[in-house]
CSV table of C-alpha atoms in Angstrom, one decimal:
chain,number,residue,atom,x,y,z
A,1,MET,CA,66.9,56.8,99.4
A,2,ARG,CA,65.2,59.5,101.5
A,3,ILE,CA,66.7,62.8,102.4
A,4,TRP,CA,65.3,65.4,104.8
A,5,PHE,CA,66.1,69.1,105.1
A,6,ASN,CA,64.7,70.9,108.1
A,7,ARG,CA,63.7,74.5,108.0
A,8,GLY,CA,65.7,76.7,105.6
A,9,PHE,CA,65.5,78.9,102.6
A,10,SER,CA,64.4,78.0,99.0
A,11,LEU,CA,64.2,74.3,100.0
A,12,ALA,CA,61.2,73.5,97.9
A,13,PRO,CA,62.7,74.3,94.5
A,14,ILE,CA,66.1,72.8,95.6
A,15,ALA,CA,64.2,69.6,96.5
A,16,ALA,CA,62.6,69.6,93.1
A,17,ALA,CA,65.9,70.0,91.3
A,18,MET,CA,67.4,67.1,93.3
A,19,ARG,CA,64.5,64.9,92.5
A,20,ASP,CA,64.6,65.8,88.8
A,21,ALA,CA,68.2,64.7,88.8
A,22,ASP,CA,67.4,61.4,90.4
A,23,PRO,CA,63.8,60.3,90.1
A,24,THR,CA,64.4,57.5,92.7
A,25,LEU,CA,65.3,60.1,95.3
A,26,GLU,CA,62.7,61.2,97.9
A,27,VAL,CA,63.3,64.6,99.4
A,28,PHE,CA,61.4,65.7,102.5
A,29,VAL,CA,61.3,69.3,103.7
A,30,SER,CA,60.0,70.7,107.0
A,31,VAL,CA,58.7,74.2,107.6
A,32,GLY,CA,57.7,76.3,110.5
A,33,GLN,CA,54.3,76.8,112.0
A,34,ASN,CA,51.9,78.7,109.7
A,35,GLN,CA,54.5,78.8,106.9
A,36,PRO,CA,53.5,78.2,103.3
A,37,ARG,CA,54.1,74.9,101.6
A,38,TYR,CA,55.3,74.7,98.0
A,39,ASP,CA,55.4,72.1,95.3
A,40,GLY,CA,58.8,70.3,94.9
A,41,PRO,CA,59.5,68.1,97.9
A,42,SER,CA,58.2,64.5,98.1
A,43,ALA,CA,56.5,65.6,101.4
A,44,THR,CA,56.4,68.8,103.5
A,45,LEU,CA,56.4,68.4,107.3
A,46,VAL,CA,55.5,71.1,109.9
A,47,GLU,CA,57.9,71.6,112.7
A,48,PRO,CA,56.8,72.0,116.3
A,49,GLU,CA,57.8,75.1,118.3
A,50,ASP,CA,59.1,73.1,121.2
A,51,SER,CA,61.9,73.0,123.7
A,52,GLU,CA,65.2,71.5,122.6
A,53,ALA,CA,64.4,68.1,124.2
A,54,ALA,CA,61.0,68.0,122.6
A,55,TYR,CA,62.3,69.0,119.2
A,56,ILE,CA,64.8,66.2,119.2
A,57,ASP,CA,62.1,63.8,120.2
A,58,TRP,CA,60.1,65.0,117.2
A,59,VAL,CA,63.2,64.6,115.0
A,60,ARG,CA,63.6,61.0,116.1
A,61,GLU,CA,59.9,60.3,115.5
A,62,THR,CA,60.1,61.9,112.1
A,63,ILE,CA,63.1,59.9,111.0
A,64,ALA,CA,61.5,56.6,112.1
A,65,ALA,CA,58.1,57.3,110.7
A,66,ASN,CA,59.4,58.4,107.3
A,67,ALA,CA,62.4,56.0,107.1
A,68,ILE,CA,64.8,58.9,106.5
A,69,ASP,CA,68.3,57.9,105.4
A,70,ILE,CA,70.1,61.2,105.4
A,71,PHE,CA,69.2,64.3,107.5
A,72,ILE,CA,70.6,67.7,106.4
A,73,PRO,CA,69.8,70.3,109.0
A,74,THR,CA,69.9,73.9,108.2
A,75,ARG,CA,68.4,74.9,111.6
A,76,ARG,CA,69.3,73.9,115.2
A,77,ARG,CA,72.5,72.3,113.8
A,78,SER,CA,74.4,72.3,117.1
A,79,LEU,CA,71.5,70.5,118.9
A,80,ILE,CA,71.1,68.0,116.1
A,81,ALA,CA,74.9,67.3,115.9
A,82,GLY,CA,74.9,66.4,119.6
A,83,ALA,CA,72.0,64.0,119.4
A,84,GLU,CA,72.1,60.2,118.6
A,85,LEU,CA,69.9,59.7,115.6
A,86,ASP,CA,69.0,56.6,113.5
A,87,CYS,CA,70.2,58.1,110.2
A,88,ARG,CA,73.2,59.8,108.7
A,89,VAL,CA,73.5,63.5,109.5
A,90,GLU,CA,75.3,65.7,106.9
A,91,LEU,CA,76.7,69.0,108.1
A,92,PRO,CA,78.6,71.6,105.9
A,93,ALA,CA,81.3,72.1,108.4
A,94,ALA,CA,82.3,71.5,112.1
A,95,ILE,CA,79.9,73.1,114.5
A,96,ALA,CA,82.5,75.6,115.7
A,97,THR,CA,83.1,76.6,112.1
A,98,LEU,CA,79.3,77.1,111.5
A,99,ASP,CA,79.1,79.3,114.6
A,100,LEU,CA,82.0,81.4,113.2
A,101,LEU,CA,80.4,81.7,109.8
A,102,ASP,CA,77.2,82.9,111.3
A,103,ASP,CA,79.0,85.7,113.2
A,104,LYS,CA,79.9,88.4,110.8
A,105,PHE,CA,82.4,90.1,113.1
A,106,ALA,CA,84.2,86.9,114.1
A,107,PHE,CA,84.3,85.8,110.5
A,108,ALA,CA,85.8,89.0,109.3
A,109,ALA,CA,88.4,88.8,112.0
A,110,ALA,CA,89.2,85.2,111.0
A,111,ILE,CA,90.0,86.2,107.4
A,112,ALA,CA,92.0,89.3,108.4
A,113,GLY,CA,95.2,89.5,106.4
A,114,THR,CA,93.7,88.1,103.2
A,115,ALA,CA,93.3,90.1,100.1
A,116,TYR,CA,89.6,89.8,100.2
A,117,HIS,CA,89.2,90.8,103.9
A,118,LEU,CA,86.7,93.7,104.5
A,119,GLU,CA,87.4,95.7,107.7
A,120,THR,CA,84.5,95.3,110.0
A,121,ARG,CA,83.8,97.1,113.2
A,122,LEU,CA,81.7,95.7,116.1
A,123,ILE,CA,78.9,97.9,117.4
A,124,THR,CA,77.5,97.1,120.8
A,125,SER,CA,75.9,100.5,121.8
A,126,SER,CA,74.5,103.6,120.2
A,127,ALA,CA,77.5,105.6,121.4
A,128,ALA,CA,79.9,103.1,119.8
A,129,LEU,CA,77.8,103.4,116.6
A,130,GLU,CA,78.1,107.2,116.5
A,131,GLN,CA,81.8,107.0,117.2
A,132,ALA,CA,82.4,104.3,114.6
A,133,ILE,CA,80.6,106.4,111.9
A,134,ALA,CA,82.7,109.5,112.8
A,135,THR,CA,85.9,107.4,112.7
A,136,PHE,CA,85.0,105.8,109.4
A,137,ARG,CA,84.3,109.2,107.7
A,138,GLU,CA,87.7,110.5,109.0
A,139,THR,CA,89.9,107.5,108.3
A,140,GLY,CA,88.0,105.3,105.8
A,141,PRO,CA,88.8,105.0,102.1
A,142,ALA,CA,88.3,108.3,100.2
A,143,GLY,CA,84.7,108.6,99.1
A,144,ALA,CA,83.6,105.5,100.8
A,145,LYS,CA,80.2,105.2,102.5
A,146,PRO,CA,79.4,103.2,105.6
A,147,CYS,CA,76.8,100.6,106.0
A,148,VAL,CA,75.5,98.5,108.9
A,149,LYS,CA,73.9,95.1,109.3
A,150,PRO,CA,73.2,92.7,112.3
A,151,ARG,CA,76.2,90.8,113.6
A,152,LYS,CA,74.1,87.7,113.0
A,153,GLY,CA,71.6,87.7,110.2
A,154,VAL,CA,70.7,86.2,106.9
A,155,ASN,CA,69.5,87.2,103.4
A,156,GLY,CA,70.3,90.9,103.9
A,157,HIS,CA,67.9,91.4,106.7
A,158,GLY,CA,68.7,94.5,108.7
A,159,PHE,CA,71.1,95.9,106.1
A,160,TRP,CA,71.2,99.7,105.7
A,161,ARG,CA,73.5,102.2,104.0
A,162,LEU,CA,74.1,105.2,106.2
A,163,THR,CA,73.9,108.5,104.4
A,164,GLN,CA,73.8,112.3,105.1
A,165,ASP,CA,70.7,112.7,103.0
A,166,ARG,CA,67.4,114.4,103.9
A,167,PRO,CA,65.9,113.0,107.1
A,168,MET,CA,62.8,111.7,105.3
A,169,SER,CA,64.7,110.3,102.3
A,170,HIS,CA,64.5,106.7,103.4
A,171,LEU,CA,60.7,106.9,103.4
A,172,ASP,CA,60.6,108.1,99.8
A,173,ASN,CA,62.3,104.9,98.7
A,174,PRO,CA,62.7,102.3,101.5
A,175,ASP,CA,63.7,99.6,99.0
A,176,SER,CA,67.0,101.5,98.5
A,177,ARG,CA,68.1,100.5,102.0
A,178,ARG,CA,69.5,104.0,102.6
A,179,ILE,CA,68.8,105.9,105.8
A,180,THR,CA,70.2,109.2,107.3
A,181,GLU,CA,72.8,108.3,109.9
A,182,THR,CA,71.4,110.6,112.6
A,183,LEU,CA,68.0,108.8,112.4
A,184,TYR,CA,69.7,105.4,112.5
A,185,ILE,CA,71.7,106.4,115.6
A,186,ALA,CA,68.5,107.7,117.2
A,187,ALA,CA,66.7,104.4,116.5
A,188,ALA,CA,69.7,102.5,117.9
A,189,ALA,CA,69.6,104.6,121.1
A,190,ALA,CA,65.9,104.0,121.5
A,191,ALA,CA,66.4,100.3,121.1
A,192,GLU,CA,69.2,100.4,123.5
A,193,LYS,CA,67.1,102.2,126.1
A,194,ALA,CA,64.4,99.5,125.7
A,195,GLY,CA,67.1,96.8,126.1
A,196,ALA,CA,66.5,95.6,122.5
A,197,LEU,CA,69.7,96.7,120.7
A,198,GLU,CA,71.4,93.7,119.2
A,199,ASP,CA,75.1,93.7,118.1
A,200,LEU,CA,75.7,95.3,114.8
A,201,VAL,CA,78.7,95.5,112.4
A,202,LEU,CA,79.7,98.5,110.4
A,203,MET,CA,81.8,98.4,107.3
A,204,GLU,CA,82.4,100.1,103.9
A,205,TYR,CA,79.5,99.9,101.5
A,206,LEU,CA,80.8,98.1,98.3
A,207,PRO,CA,79.2,99.4,95.1
A,208,GLY,CA,79.6,96.0,93.3
A,209,PRO,CA,79.0,94.1,91.2
A,210,GLU,CA,78.4,91.1,93.4
A,211,VAL,CA,79.6,87.6,92.5
A,212,SER,CA,77.8,84.7,94.2
A,213,PHE,CA,79.8,81.4,94.2
A,214,ASP,CA,77.6,78.3,94.3
A,215,MET,CA,80.1,75.6,95.4
A,216,LEU,CA,80.0,71.8,95.7
A,217,ALA,CA,82.7,70.7,98.2
A,218,ASP,CA,83.9,67.4,99.5
A,219,LYS,CA,85.6,67.6,102.9
A,220,GLY,CA,87.5,70.8,102.2
A,221,VAL,CA,88.1,70.2,98.5
A,222,LEU,CA,86.2,72.4,95.9
A,223,LEU,CA,84.8,70.0,93.3
A,224,LYS,CA,83.0,72.4,91.1
A,225,PHE,CA,81.4,75.8,91.2
A,226,ALA,CA,79.2,78.3,89.4
A,227,ALA,CA,80.0,82.0,89.7
A,228,ARG,CA,76.9,84.2,89.3
A,229,THR,CA,77.8,87.9,88.7
A,230,LYS,CA,74.7,90.0,89.4
A,231,LEU,CA,74.3,92.7,86.8
A,232,PRO,CA,71.7,95.5,86.3
A,233,GLY,CA,68.3,94.7,84.9
A,234,GLY,CA,67.9,91.3,86.6
A,235,VAL,CA,70.8,89.8,84.5
A,236,GLN,CA,73.1,87.2,85.9
A,237,HIS,CA,76.3,86.1,84.2
A,238,ILE,CA,77.0,82.5,85.1
A,239,GLN,CA,80.5,81.0,84.7
A,240,THR,CA,82.2,77.8,85.6
A,241,ASP,CA,85.6,79.5,85.1
A,242,HIS,CA,86.3,82.6,87.1
A,243,PHE,CA,89.3,84.6,88.4
A,244,LEU,CA,88.0,84.4,92.0
A,245,ALA,CA,88.0,80.6,91.9
A,246,PRO,CA,91.4,80.3,93.7
A,247,ALA,CA,90.1,82.4,96.5
A,248,ALA,CA,86.9,80.3,96.7
A,249,ALA,CA,88.9,77.1,96.7
A,250,ALA,CA,91.1,78.4,99.5
A,251,LEU,CA,88.0,79.2,101.6
A,252,VAL,CA,86.6,75.7,101.1
A,253,GLU,CA,89.9,74.3,102.2
A,254,ARG,CA,90.5,76.6,105.1
A,255,PHE,CA,87.0,76.0,106.7
A,256,ALA,CA,86.8,72.4,105.6
A,257,LEU,CA,83.5,73.0,103.9
A,258,HIS,CA,81.4,70.1,102.7
A,259,GLY,CA,78.3,69.7,100.5
A,260,VAL,CA,76.7,72.7,98.7
A,261,VAL,CA,77.6,76.1,100.1
A,262,ASN,CA,77.8,79.7,98.9
A,263,ALA,CA,80.3,82.5,99.1
A,264,GLN,CA,79.6,86.1,98.2
A,265,PHE,CA,82.2,88.5,96.9
A,266,ARG,CA,81.6,92.1,96.0
A,267,ARG,CA,83.8,94.7,94.3
A,268,ALA,CA,84.9,97.8,96.3
A,269,ALA,CA,85.1,101.3,95.0
A,270,ASP,CA,88.9,100.9,94.5
A,271,GLY,CA,88.4,97.9,92.3
A,272,SER,CA,89.5,95.3,94.8
A,273,TRP,CA,87.2,92.3,95.6
A,274,LYS,CA,86.0,91.6,99.2
A,275,LEU,CA,84.4,88.6,100.7
A,276,LEU,CA,81.0,89.5,102.3
A,277,GLU,CA,80.2,86.1,103.8
A,278,ILE,CA,80.0,82.3,103.4
A,279,ASN,CA,76.6,80.8,103.6
A,280,SER,CA,76.8,77.3,104.9
A,281,ARG,CA,73.7,76.2,102.9
A,282,PRO,CA,72.7,76.3,99.2
A,283,ALA,CA,71.7,79.8,98.1
A,284,GLY,CA,68.3,80.2,96.4
A,285,GLY,CA,70.1,81.5,93.2
A,286,ILE,CA,71.8,78.1,92.7
A,287,LEU,CA,68.6,77.2,90.8
A,288,TYR,CA,69.7,79.5,88.0
A,289,SER,CA,73.1,77.7,87.9
A,290,GLU,CA,71.2,74.4,87.7
A,291,GLN,CA,69.0,75.6,84.9
A,292,VAL,CA,71.9,76.3,82.6
A,293,GLY,CA,73.6,73.0,83.2
A,294,CYS,CA,76.1,73.5,86.0
A,295,GLY,CA,74.7,70.4,87.9
A,296,LEU,CA,75.8,71.2,91.4
A,297,LEU,CA,72.6,70.0,93.0
A,298,ALA,CA,72.5,67.0,90.7
A,299,ASP,CA,76.0,66.0,91.6
A,300,TRP,CA,75.4,66.7,95.3
A,301,SER,CA,72.5,64.3,95.4
A,302,ALA,CA,74.6,61.7,93.5
A,303,LEU,CA,77.4,62.1,96.1
A,304,LEU,CA,74.9,61.9,99.0
A,305,THR,CA,73.4,58.7,97.7
A,306,GLY,CA,76.6,57.1,96.6
A,307,ARG,CA,75.8,57.0,92.9
A,308,LYS,CA,79.0,59.1,92.4
A,309,HIS,CA,82.3,59.5,94.1
A,310,ALA,CA,84.1,62.9,94.3
A,311,ALA,CA,86.5,61.9,91.4
A,312,GLN,CA,83.5,61.3,89.1
A,313,VAL,CA,82.1,64.8,89.5
A,314,SER,CA,82.3,66.6,86.1
A,315,ARG,CA,83.0,70.3,85.6
A,316,PRO,CA,81.1,71.6,82.6
A,317,SER,CA,82.3,74.6,80.7
A,318,ILE,CA,79.5,77.2,80.9
A,319,ASP,CA,79.7,81.0,80.2
A,320,THR,CA,76.2,82.4,79.7
A,321,GLN,CA,73.8,85.1,80.9
A,322,ILE,CA,70.2,84.8,82.1
A,323,ARG,CA,67.6,87.5,82.8
A,324,LEU,CA,65.1,87.1,85.6
A,325,THR,CA,61.5,87.8,84.7
A,326,THR,CA,58.2,87.9,86.5
A,327,ILE,CA,55.4,85.6,85.4
A,328,ALA,CA,51.8,86.1,86.3
A,329,ALA,CA,49.8,82.9,86.8
A,330,GLN,CA,46.0,82.8,87.2
A,331,ILE,CA,44.8,81.1,90.3
A,332,ALA,CA,41.4,79.8,91.3
A,333,ALA,CA,39.0,82.3,92.9
């Protein structure tokens, strides 16, 4: 059985984990032009930077040349879903749902009224940004701080906490993702003048901790999960029983999620838990869950290949902590 993932995040180690679980499985991964290749997949392909029609032609050629049985796209999903391909295509949700999940403002609006909804303001101009910050400081929760991020973005790209610190404070420690709000507004105004300001969302910054739910779903039913609470010092607390599990299961059912996906919750200053986003793909951190025996990727590969049915998926009892470390490896000169 051959599975192909097109361009995505952390696919090489995910491919390796799936192959370790089933040595008969071949997992192909494709990457962008001039992108690094890593050990893990059975083979790594390089994607062309072509028009939609040319890309689909390349997809068809790749499927035929490599005898691909299952294609799991993490990029250009709408295009791929509308094409006739000579293999099974696995998507984590309907295309309309995937579009919703990729839009942070639309997604926040969709879950309004739930206990884990985080009020989110849409920003389309520098003037709207300035007004939204002023309104937030006047009417937001006591002591709360605002933050911004792109309306459409992944992996925390573009996230900034807005402060009233010294103007140069963000240069002292850029990794803190804190910037004086007047400078951010000025930067937004400059981008707007150049016609390059993309939509933003503004919301309350949540101090945490954050709980990342790695989930295996079958057509809207949560089969198993691993909840990873991110703690200081590179520690993650991994559990297969968690008080947020009913909320996670409700999300899987509501959005008819399928396969391995991820939801991120974070605790607000008032102690309540809010949902930041649903990632319609495996999170890179799922590898930590896999290493301690949760088996989400192993069971996913078994479901994909038909070695298991949903009713056969086990739910191990795991409650452990891991610490992330850095290892230096010598390489050839």
